Amino acid sequence: NMTLRLCCAWIFILLPGLSDAGKLLVVPMDGSHWLSMRQVVEKLTERGHEVVVLIPEVSWQMKTTQACTVKTYPVSYTLEELDNAFHEYVATHLKDLPFPLNVLVLYNNSVHVFRTFFVQCKNLFNSKETLQYLNQSGFDAILTDPIFMCGATLANYFSLPFVFFMRGFPCNLHYEAPQCPSPLSYTPRLFTFNSDRMTFFQRVENALVALLELVYCNSFYKDMIKFSSEVLQRDVSLLDLLNSASIWLLRFDFVFEYVRPVMPNMVFIGGINCAQRKPLCKVTHFPMKCDYVVSGSLVIWNFFISGNDL
């Protein structure tokens, strides 16, 4: 697969010379996000790199190959609590609520889910044994899905270069952090359903939505930014954590985006989502049960939070 080789080539840039094997720490996102990243991890292992995957003890069936080293860390929640937070989130999306009540309920549930996952990061930094292991392992770089920022915080904590492997951020952060121009006059914001040819009032709407994004994204990441500032012993912002990424591996196709300049370290790898082709399962009810997804719930999670991986 050409896209898979491209991913490995860019990560290879951060690792030692062609004659040496590098040591890579992988900090993935739970659930369906891991399915695409796992292919890259397996390919890097095949090429002789030493790969360590860091996962919480409680997760949604994050399976790895025997070739990878898996390091787990203790967490303070149970699988039932994790499931409940997510199922509540999914149930909210399935309710037919009037505007603006639907927006407020979805927002509150999203904040709750984000806070649930931020607990993982706090548990990681509270595990002295895990931090000591990571500090003594001599990693060359970190590969992480940054949706909940823990990998970026960890990379800054150990002063390691890091690669983002992701579908996208809310609030246009995956363009703002690498400093890509996104003029509001012709780049519609998410959920406005405008095109790149907007009337005056649509441009006003676009500008208002952009202002609102700053409010709700800061609320999503409020706990994480506060925690990161404590860990790094300096005031940090969302952009501080994001704009120091060495490479952005973006799991969507540039041709489906609105025209805009992109930075040299932004690599579009949308084809990786089709690396493992399997027929769609035939379902008539929720949840779905297919052999290539963890559960139907995770498909919906993936759709609403960061786009379709599969």
mmCIF file of N, CA and C in Angstrom, residues 162-277:
data_model
loop_
_atom_site.group_PDB
_atom_site.id
_atom_site.type_symbol
_atom_site.label_atom_id
_atom_site.label_comp_id
_atom_site.label_asym_id
_atom_site.label_seq_id
_atom_site.Cartn_x
_atom_site.Cartn_y
_atom_site.Cartn_z
ATOM 1 N N PHE A 162 7.803 14.651 17.892
ATOM 2 C CA PHE A 162 6.617 13.807 17.819
ATOM 3 C C PHE A 162 5.873 14.003 16.511
ATOM 4 N N VAL A 163 5.178 12.916 16.119
ATOM 5 C CA VAL A 163 4.413 12.863 14.881
ATOM 6 C C VAL A 163 2.943 12.693 15.241
ATOM 7 N N PHE A 164 2.077 13.499 14.627
ATOM 8 C CA PHE A 164 0.639 13.347 14.805
ATOM 9 C C PHE A 164 0.086 12.426 13.722
ATOM 10 N N PHE A 165 -0.743 11.486 14.145
ATOM 11 C CA PHE A 165 -1.438 10.580 13.226
ATOM 12 C C PHE A 165 -2.913 10.734 13.543
ATOM 13 N N MET A 166 -3.675 11.406 12.665
ATOM 14 C CA MET A 166 -4.980 11.861 13.091
ATOM 15 C C MET A 166 -5.932 12.057 11.914
ATOM 16 N N ARG A 167 -7.224 12.130 12.235
ATOM 17 C CA ARG A 167 -8.250 12.472 11.253
ATOM 18 C C ARG A 167 -8.503 13.967 11.214
ATOM 19 N N GLY A 168 -8.492 14.610 12.346
ATOM 20 C CA GLY A 168 -8.746 16.043 12.387
ATOM 21 C C GLY A 168 -9.188 16.479 13.767
ATOM 22 N N PHE A 169 -9.010 17.762 14.045
ATOM 23 C CA PHE A 169 -9.425 18.356 15.307
ATOM 24 C C PHE A 169 -10.737 19.102 15.135
ATOM 25 N N PRO A 170 -11.486 19.238 16.225
ATOM 26 C CA PRO A 170 -12.570 20.227 16.179
ATOM 27 C C PRO A 170 -11.969 21.622 16.109
ATOM 28 N N CYS A 171 -12.770 22.586 15.719
ATOM 29 C CA CYS A 171 -12.362 23.996 15.746
ATOM 30 C C CYS A 171 -11.257 24.339 14.754
ATOM 31 N N ASN A 172 -11.065 23.512 13.713
ATOM 32 C CA ASN A 172 -10.101 23.845 12.671
ATOM 33 C C ASN A 172 -8.657 23.878 13.174
ATOM 34 N N LEU A 173 -8.388 23.262 14.326
ATOM 35 C CA LEU A 173 -7.051 23.332 14.916
ATOM 36 C C LEU A 173 -5.986 22.652 14.064
ATOM 37 N N HIS A 174 -6.368 21.642 13.273
ATOM 38 C CA HIS A 174 -5.374 20.953 12.454
ATOM 39 C C HIS A 174 -4.907 21.821 11.283
ATOM 40 N N TYR A 175 -5.567 22.940 11.038
ATOM 41 C CA TYR A 175 -5.046 23.922 10.085
ATOM 42 C C TYR A 175 -4.444 25.132 10.803
ATOM 43 N N GLU A 176 -5.049 25.507 11.916
ATOM 44 C CA GLU A 176 -4.568 26.694 12.619
ATOM 45 C C GLU A 176 -3.202 26.462 13.266
ATOM 46 N N ALA A 177 -3.011 25.300 13.892
ATOM 47 C CA ALA A 177 -1.752 25.035 14.577
ATOM 48 C C ALA A 177 -0.549 25.006 13.628
ATOM 49 N N PRO A 178 -0.641 24.376 12.449
ATOM 50 C CA PRO A 178 0.497 24.428 11.509
ATOM 51 C C PRO A 178 0.587 25.751 10.746
ATOM 52 N N GLN A 179 -0.289 26.704 11.096
ATOM 53 C CA GLN A 179 -0.283 28.048 10.524
ATOM 54 C C GLN A 179 -0.663 28.050 9.049
ATOM 55 N N CYS A 180 -1.733 27.306 8.725
ATOM 56 C CA CYS A 180 -2.286 27.332 7.368
ATOM 57 C C CYS A 180 -3.341 28.421 7.271
ATOM 58 N N PRO A 181 -3.258 29.268 6.287
ATOM 59 C CA PRO A 181 -4.296 30.299 6.116
ATOM 60 C C PRO A 181 -5.659 29.663 5.857
ATOM 61 N N SER A 182 -6.673 30.145 6.539
ATOM 62 C CA SER A 182 -8.050 29.687 6.317
ATOM 63 C C SER A 182 -8.972 30.902 6.300
ATOM 64 N N PRO A 183 -8.933 31.690 5.238
ATOM 65 C CA PRO A 183 -9.733 32.932 5.189
ATOM 66 C C PRO A 183 -11.221 32.643 5.348
ATOM 67 N N LEU A 184 -11.853 33.355 6.246
ATOM 68 C CA LEU A 184 -13.274 33.140 6.513
ATOM 69 C C LEU A 184 -14.153 33.548 5.343
ATOM 70 N N SER A 185 -13.602 34.298 4.418
ATOM 71 C CA SER A 185 -14.404 34.759 3.281
ATOM 72 C C SER A 185 -14.692 33.640 2.285
ATOM 73 N N TYR A 186 -13.842 32.599 2.257
ATOM 74 C CA TYR A 186 -14.109 31.512 1.309
ATOM 75 C C TYR A 186 -13.823 30.116 1.850
ATOM 76 N N THR A 187 -13.483 30.016 3.147
ATOM 77 C CA THR A 187 -13.280 28.698 3.765
ATOM 78 C C THR A 187 -14.372 28.480 4.801
ATOM 79 N N PRO A 188 -15.431 27.732 4.459
ATOM 80 C CA PRO A 188 -16.541 27.551 5.404
ATOM 81 C C PRO A 188 -16.129 26.765 6.633
ATOM 82 N N ARG A 189 -16.678 27.144 7.762
ATOM 83 C CA ARG A 189 -16.395 26.431 9.007
ATOM 84 C C ARG A 189 -17.319 25.221 9.127
ATOM 85 N N LEU A 190 -16.894 24.283 9.965
ATOM 86 C CA LEU A 190 -17.638 23.049 10.141
ATOM 87 C C LEU A 190 -19.048 23.333 10.649
ATOM 88 N N PHE A 191 -20.031 22.588 10.123
ATOM 89 C CA PHE A 191 -21.440 22.646 10.507
ATOM 90 C C PHE A 191 -22.192 23.862 9.957
ATOM 91 N N THR A 192 -21.521 24.735 9.198
ATOM 92 C CA THR A 192 -22.265 25.842 8.593
ATOM 93 C C THR A 192 -22.970 25.392 7.323
ATOM 94 N N PHE A 193 -22.447 24.353 6.669
ATOM 95 C CA PHE A 193 -22.994 23.812 5.417
ATOM 96 C C PHE A 193 -22.936 24.831 4.280
ATOM 97 N N ASN A 194 -22.057 25.817 4.410
ATOM 98 C CA ASN A 194 -21.848 26.770 3.329
ATOM 99 C C ASN A 194 -20.844 26.205 2.323
ATOM 100 N N SER A 195 -20.801 26.790 1.133
ATOM 101 C CA SER A 195 -19.794 26.430 0.146
ATOM 102 C C SER A 195 -18.681 27.471 0.191
ATOM 103 N N ASP A 196 -17.726 27.354 -0.724
ATOM 104 C CA ASP A 196 -16.658 28.353 -0.769
ATOM 105 C C ASP A 196 -17.097 29.607 -1.530
ATOM 106 N N ARG A 197 -18.340 29.631 -1.990
ATOM 107 C CA ARG A 197 -18.917 30.828 -2.614
ATOM 108 C C ARG A 197 -20.079 31.295 -1.741
ATOM 109 N N MET A 198 -19.778 32.212 -0.824
ATOM 110 C CA MET A 198 -20.747 32.628 0.191
ATOM 111 C C MET A 198 -21.268 34.032 -0.063
ATOM 112 N N THR A 199 -22.515 34.255 0.326
ATOM 113 C CA THR A 199 -23.071 35.602 0.317
ATOM 114 C C THR A 199 -22.500 36.379 1.503
ATOM 115 N N PHE A 200 -22.820 37.650 1.568
ATOM 116 C CA PHE A 200 -22.326 38.475 2.673
ATOM 117 C C PHE A 200 -22.798 37.933 4.025
ATOM 118 N N PHE A 201 -24.078 37.590 4.115
ATOM 119 C CA PHE A 201 -24.612 37.106 5.380
ATOM 120 C C PHE A 201 -24.034 35.734 5.750
ATOM 121 N N GLN A 202 -23.735 34.906 4.758
ATOM 122 C CA GLN A 202 -23.092 33.621 5.041
ATOM 123 C C GLN A 202 -21.672 33.832 5.557
ATOM 124 N N ARG A 203 -21.006 34.849 5.070
ATOM 125 C CA ARG A 203 -19.660 35.157 5.579
ATOM 126 C C ARG A 203 -19.727 35.661 7.015
ATOM 127 N N VAL A 204 -20.760 36.443 7.304
ATOM 128 C CA VAL A 204 -20.960 36.885 8.696
ATOM 129 C C VAL A 204 -21.196 35.678 9.596
ATOM 130 N N GLU A 205 -22.054 34.755 9.130
ATOM 131 C CA GLU A 205 -22.314 33.524 9.876
ATOM 132 C C GLU A 205 -21.015 32.732 10.070
ATOM 133 N N ASN A 206 -20.210 32.656 9.040
ATOM 134 C CA ASN A 206 -18.941 31.937 9.104
ATOM 135 C C ASN A 206 -18.025 32.534 10.169
ATOM 136 N N ALA A 207 -17.976 33.862 10.226
ATOM 137 C CA ALA A 207 -17.133 34.537 11.214
ATOM 138 C C ALA A 207 -17.634 34.295 12.636
ATOM 139 N N LEU A 208 -18.956 34.298 12.825
ATOM 140 C CA LEU A 208 -19.525 34.057 14.152
ATOM 141 C C LEU A 208 -19.239 32.630 14.620
ATOM 142 N N VAL A 209 -19.364 31.665 13.713
ATOM 143 C CA VAL A 209 -19.074 30.275 14.063
ATOM 144 C C VAL A 209 -17.610 30.129 14.446
ATOM 145 N N ALA A 210 -16.720 30.815 13.739
ATOM 146 C CA ALA A 210 -15.291 30.759 14.060
ATOM 147 C C ALA A 210 -15.018 31.287 15.469
ATOM 148 N N LEU A 211 -15.743 32.334 15.868
ATOM 149 C CA LEU A 211 -15.589 32.866 17.226
ATOM 150 C C LEU A 211 -16.115 31.881 18.265
ATOM 151 N N LEU A 212 -17.230 31.238 17.945
ATOM 152 C CA LEU A 212 -17.788 30.256 18.878
ATOM 153 C C LEU A 212 -16.869 29.047 19.047
ATOM 154 N N GLU A 213 -16.150 28.692 17.990
ATOM 155 C CA GLU A 213 -15.224 27.561 18.070
ATOM 156 C C GLU A 213 -14.186 27.774 19.155
ATOM 157 N N LEU A 214 -13.704 28.999 19.287
ATOM 158 C CA LEU A 214 -12.713 29.287 20.320
ATOM 159 C C LEU A 214 -13.278 29.022 21.710
ATOM 160 N N VAL A 215 -14.568 29.315 21.887
ATOM 161 C CA VAL A 215 -15.196 29.141 23.197
ATOM 162 C C VAL A 215 -15.345 27.668 23.526
ATOM 163 N N TYR A 216 -15.971 26.883 22.605
ATOM 164 C CA TYR A 216 -16.252 25.499 22.968
ATOM 165 C C TYR A 216 -15.009 24.619 22.920
ATOM 166 N N CYS A 217 -14.017 24.960 22.087
ATOM 167 C CA CYS A 217 -12.791 24.151 22.086
ATOM 168 C C CYS A 217 -11.987 24.384 23.359
ATOM 169 N N ASN A 218 -11.950 25.618 23.813
ATOM 170 C CA ASN A 218 -11.268 25.889 25.084
ATOM 171 C C ASN A 218 -11.958 25.167 26.231
ATOM 172 N N SER A 219 -13.283 25.010 26.141
ATOM 173 C CA SER A 219 -14.001 24.262 27.179
ATOM 174 C C SER A 219 -13.702 22.772 27.095
ATOM 175 N N PHE A 220 -13.636 22.225 25.866
ATOM 176 C CA PHE A 220 -13.297 20.814 25.690
ATOM 177 C C PHE A 220 -11.958 20.489 26.342
ATOM 178 N N TYR A 221 -10.990 21.355 26.121
ATOM 179 C CA TYR A 221 -9.611 21.059 26.535
ATOM 180 C C TYR A 221 -9.186 21.808 27.797
ATOM 181 N N LYS A 222 -10.145 22.407 28.483
ATOM 182 C CA LYS A 222 -9.813 23.212 29.669
ATOM 183 C C LYS A 222 -9.041 22.407 30.705
ATOM 184 N N ASP A 223 -9.552 21.220 31.056
ATOM 185 C CA ASP A 223 -8.889 20.400 32.075
ATOM 186 C C ASP A 223 -7.513 19.943 31.620
ATOM 187 N N MET A 224 -7.408 19.577 30.347
ATOM 188 C CA MET A 224 -6.133 19.081 29.839
ATOM 189 C C MET A 224 -5.082 20.181 29.785
ATOM 190 N N ILE A 225 -5.475 21.376 29.388
ATOM 191 C CA ILE A 225 -4.525 22.482 29.325
ATOM 192 C C ILE A 225 -4.039 22.855 30.721
ATOM 193 N N LYS A 226 -4.951 22.847 31.685
ATOM 194 C CA LYS A 226 -4.562 23.134 33.063
ATOM 195 C C LYS A 226 -3.588 22.076 33.578
ATOM 196 N N PHE A 227 -3.901 20.814 33.282
ATOM 197 C CA PHE A 227 -3.034 19.723 33.725
ATOM 198 C C PHE A 227 -1.676 19.780 33.020
ATOM 199 N N SER A 228 -1.665 20.055 31.729
ATOM 200 C CA SER A 228 -0.408 20.144 30.977
ATOM 201 C C SER A 228 0.469 21.266 31.508
ATOM 202 N N SER A 229 -0.151 22.373 31.874
ATOM 203 C CA SER A 229 0.618 23.490 32.440
ATOM 204 C C SER A 229 1.280 23.086 33.751
ATOM 205 N N GLU A 230 0.576 22.296 34.552
ATOM 206 C CA GLU A 230 1.155 21.822 35.809
ATOM 207 C C GLU A 230 2.306 20.845 35.559
ATOM 208 N N VAL A 231 2.109 19.944 34.627
ATOM 209 C CA VAL A 231 3.134 18.938 34.331
ATOM 210 C C VAL A 231 4.382 19.581 33.739
ATOM 211 N N LEU A 232 4.189 20.508 32.799
ATOM 212 C CA LEU A 232 5.321 21.134 32.109
ATOM 213 C C LEU A 232 5.868 22.333 32.872
ATOM 214 N N GLN A 233 5.194 22.718 33.961
ATOM 215 C CA GLN A 233 5.625 23.818 34.830
ATOM 216 C C GLN A 233 5.769 25.136 34.070
ATOM 217 N N ARG A 234 4.840 25.366 33.180
ATOM 218 C CA ARG A 234 4.757 26.631 32.450
ATOM 219 C C ARG A 234 3.346 26.750 31.878
ATOM 220 N N ASP A 235 2.945 27.961 31.624
ATOM 221 C CA ASP A 235 1.625 28.174 31.035
ATOM 222 C C ASP A 235 1.634 27.739 29.572
ATOM 223 N N VAL A 236 0.718 26.868 29.226
ATOM 224 C CA VAL A 236 0.622 26.412 27.836
ATOM 225 C C VAL A 236 -0.802 26.634 27.333
ATOM 226 N N SER A 237 -0.917 26.726 26.048
ATOM 227 C CA SER A 237 -2.217 26.844 25.399
ATOM 228 C C SER A 237 -2.381 25.660 24.454
ATOM 229 N N LEU A 238 -3.561 25.561 23.850
ATOM 230 C CA LEU A 238 -3.796 24.503 22.874
ATOM 231 C C LEU A 238 -2.754 24.543 21.757
ATOM 232 N N LEU A 239 -2.515 25.742 21.235
ATOM 233 C CA LEU A 239 -1.582 25.881 20.125
ATOM 234 C C LEU A 239 -0.150 25.590 20.555
ATOM 235 N N ASP A 240 0.187 25.891 21.803
ATOM 236 C CA ASP A 240 1.541 25.570 22.292
ATOM 237 C C ASP A 240 1.812 24.077 22.204
ATOM 238 N N LEU A 241 0.826 23.270 22.554
ATOM 239 C CA LEU A 241 1.002 21.822 22.525
ATOM 240 C C LEU A 241 1.024 21.278 21.100
ATOM 241 N N LEU A 242 0.307 21.931 20.209
ATOM 242 C CA LEU A 242 0.125 21.386 18.866
ATOM 243 C C LEU A 242 1.167 21.844 17.859
ATOM 244 N N ASN A 243 1.563 23.120 17.932
ATOM 245 C CA ASN A 243 2.373 23.642 16.829
ATOM 246 C C ASN A 243 3.822 23.193 16.845
ATOM 247 N N SER A 244 4.231 22.430 17.881
ATOM 248 C CA SER A 244 5.598 21.910 17.896
ATOM 249 C C SER A 244 5.700 20.507 17.314
ATOM 250 N N ALA A 245 4.589 19.985 16.756
ATOM 251 C CA ALA A 245 4.631 18.664 16.125
ATOM 252 C C ALA A 245 5.547 18.711 14.899
ATOM 253 N N SER A 246 6.375 17.688 14.737
ATOM 254 C CA SER A 246 7.316 17.653 13.609
ATOM 255 C C SER A 246 6.610 17.318 12.304
ATOM 256 N N ILE A 247 5.682 16.359 12.340
ATOM 257 C CA ILE A 247 4.986 15.915 11.140
ATOM 258 C C ILE A 247 3.510 15.705 11.478
ATOM 259 N N TRP A 248 2.638 16.105 10.557
ATOM 260 C CA TRP A 248 1.199 15.883 10.691
ATOM 261 C C TRP A 248 0.782 14.864 9.630
ATOM 262 N N LEU A 249 0.492 13.637 10.033
ATOM 263 C CA LEU A 249 -0.037 12.628 9.132
ATOM 264 C C LEU A 249 -1.556 12.676 9.231
ATOM 265 N N LEU A 250 -2.209 13.216 8.205
ATOM 266 C CA LEU A 250 -3.643 13.513 8.249
ATOM 267 C C LEU A 250 -4.407 12.461 7.456
ATOM 268 N N ARG A 251 -5.299 11.732 8.154
ATOM 269 C CA ARG A 251 -5.985 10.609 7.543
ATOM 270 C C ARG A 251 -7.237 11.044 6.758
ATOM 271 N N PHE A 252 -7.085 12.023 5.913
ATOM 272 C CA PHE A 252 -8.154 12.369 4.990
ATOM 273 C C PHE A 252 -7.520 12.875 3.710
ATOM 274 N N ASP A 253 -8.325 12.986 2.673
ATOM 275 C CA ASP A 253 -7.804 13.298 1.350
ATOM 276 C C ASP A 253 -7.919 14.787 1.066
ATOM 277 N N PHE A 254 -6.823 15.381 0.629
ATOM 278 C CA PHE A 254 -6.790 16.818 0.368
ATOM 279 C C PHE A 254 -7.789 17.228 -0.711
ATOM 280 N N VAL A 255 -8.079 16.341 -1.663
ATOM 281 C CA VAL A 255 -8.955 16.717 -2.781
ATOM 282 C C VAL A 255 -10.389 16.936 -2.328
ATOM 283 N N PHE A 256 -10.752 16.441 -1.135
ATOM 284 C CA PHE A 256 -12.100 16.654 -0.624
ATOM 285 C C PHE A 256 -12.183 17.891 0.268
ATOM 286 N N GLU A 257 -11.072 18.599 0.447
ATOM 287 C CA GLU A 257 -11.039 19.789 1.277
ATOM 288 C C GLU A 257 -11.151 21.037 0.404
ATOM 289 N N TYR A 258 -11.452 22.160 1.048
ATOM 290 C CA TYR A 258 -11.462 23.416 0.322
ATOM 291 C C TYR A 258 -10.029 23.870 0.072
ATOM 292 N N VAL A 259 -9.827 24.521 -1.063
ATOM 293 C CA VAL A 259 -8.487 24.903 -1.483
ATOM 294 C C VAL A 259 -7.876 25.864 -0.475
ATOM 295 N N ARG A 260 -6.656 25.555 -0.062
ATOM 296 C CA ARG A 260 -5.913 26.420 0.833
ATOM 297 C C ARG A 260 -4.453 25.979 0.821
ATOM 298 N N PRO A 261 -3.530 26.859 1.169
ATOM 299 C CA PRO A 261 -2.129 26.433 1.264
ATOM 300 C C PRO A 261 -1.941 25.494 2.459
ATOM 301 N N VAL A 262 -1.047 24.538 2.341
ATOM 302 C CA VAL A 262 -0.711 23.665 3.458
ATOM 303 C C VAL A 262 0.789 23.707 3.681
ATOM 304 N N MET A 263 1.208 23.369 4.886
ATOM 305 C CA MET A 263 2.615 23.427 5.238
ATOM 306 C C MET A 263 3.348 22.162 4.772
ATOM 307 N N PRO A 264 4.669 22.234 4.592
ATOM 308 C CA PRO A 264 5.438 21.081 4.092
ATOM 309 C C PRO A 264 5.377 19.854 5.001
ATOM 310 N N ASN A 265 5.150 20.046 6.302
ATOM 311 C CA ASN A 265 5.124 18.900 7.217
ATOM 312 C C ASN A 265 3.729 18.305 7.390
ATOM 313 N N MET A 266 2.781 18.729 6.554
ATOM 314 C CA MET A 266 1.431 18.163 6.566
ATOM 315 C C MET A 266 1.313 17.161 5.421
ATOM 316 N N VAL A 267 1.056 15.903 5.762
ATOM 317 C CA VAL A 267 1.018 14.824 4.772
ATOM 318 C C VAL A 267 -0.375 14.195 4.798
ATOM 319 N N PHE A 268 -1.047 14.186 3.661
ATOM 320 C CA PHE A 268 -2.405 13.635 3.580
ATOM 321 C C PHE A 268 -2.328 12.155 3.201
ATOM 322 N N ILE A 269 -2.897 11.319 4.060
ATOM 323 C CA ILE A 269 -2.765 9.861 3.896
ATOM 324 C C ILE A 269 -4.139 9.193 3.944
ATOM 325 N N GLY A 270 -5.124 9.816 3.302
ATOM 326 C CA GLY A 270 -6.487 9.286 3.346
ATOM 327 C C GLY A 270 -6.608 7.861 2.846
ATOM 328 N N GLY A 271 -5.718 7.455 1.941
ATOM 329 C CA GLY A 271 -5.797 6.115 1.390
ATOM 330 C C GLY A 271 -5.567 5.010 2.395
ATOM 331 N N ILE A 272 -4.953 5.338 3.546
ATOM 332 C CA ILE A 272 -4.659 4.295 4.533
ATOM 333 C C ILE A 272 -5.924 3.706 5.128
ATOM 334 N N ASN A 273 -7.030 4.447 5.085
ATOM 335 C CA ASN A 273 -8.284 3.937 5.633
ATOM 336 C C ASN A 273 -8.860 2.792 4.797
ATOM 337 N N CYS A 274 -8.364 2.633 3.591
ATOM 338 C CA CYS A 274 -8.852 1.570 2.707
ATOM 339 C C CYS A 274 -7.823 0.458 2.531
ATOM 340 N N ALA A 275 -6.813 0.430 3.383
ATOM 341 C CA ALA A 275 -5.742 -0.560 3.232
ATOM 342 C C ALA A 275 -6.258 -1.979 3.403
ATOM 343 N N GLN A 276 -7.194 -2.168 4.323
ATOM 344 C CA GLN A 276 -7.764 -3.494 4.542
ATOM 345 C C GLN A 276 -9.228 -3.475 4.073
ATOM 346 N N ARG A 277 -9.436 -3.955 2.871
ATOM 347 C CA ARG A 277 -10.777 -3.915 2.287
ATOM 348 C C ARG A 277 -11.556 -5.157 2.677
#
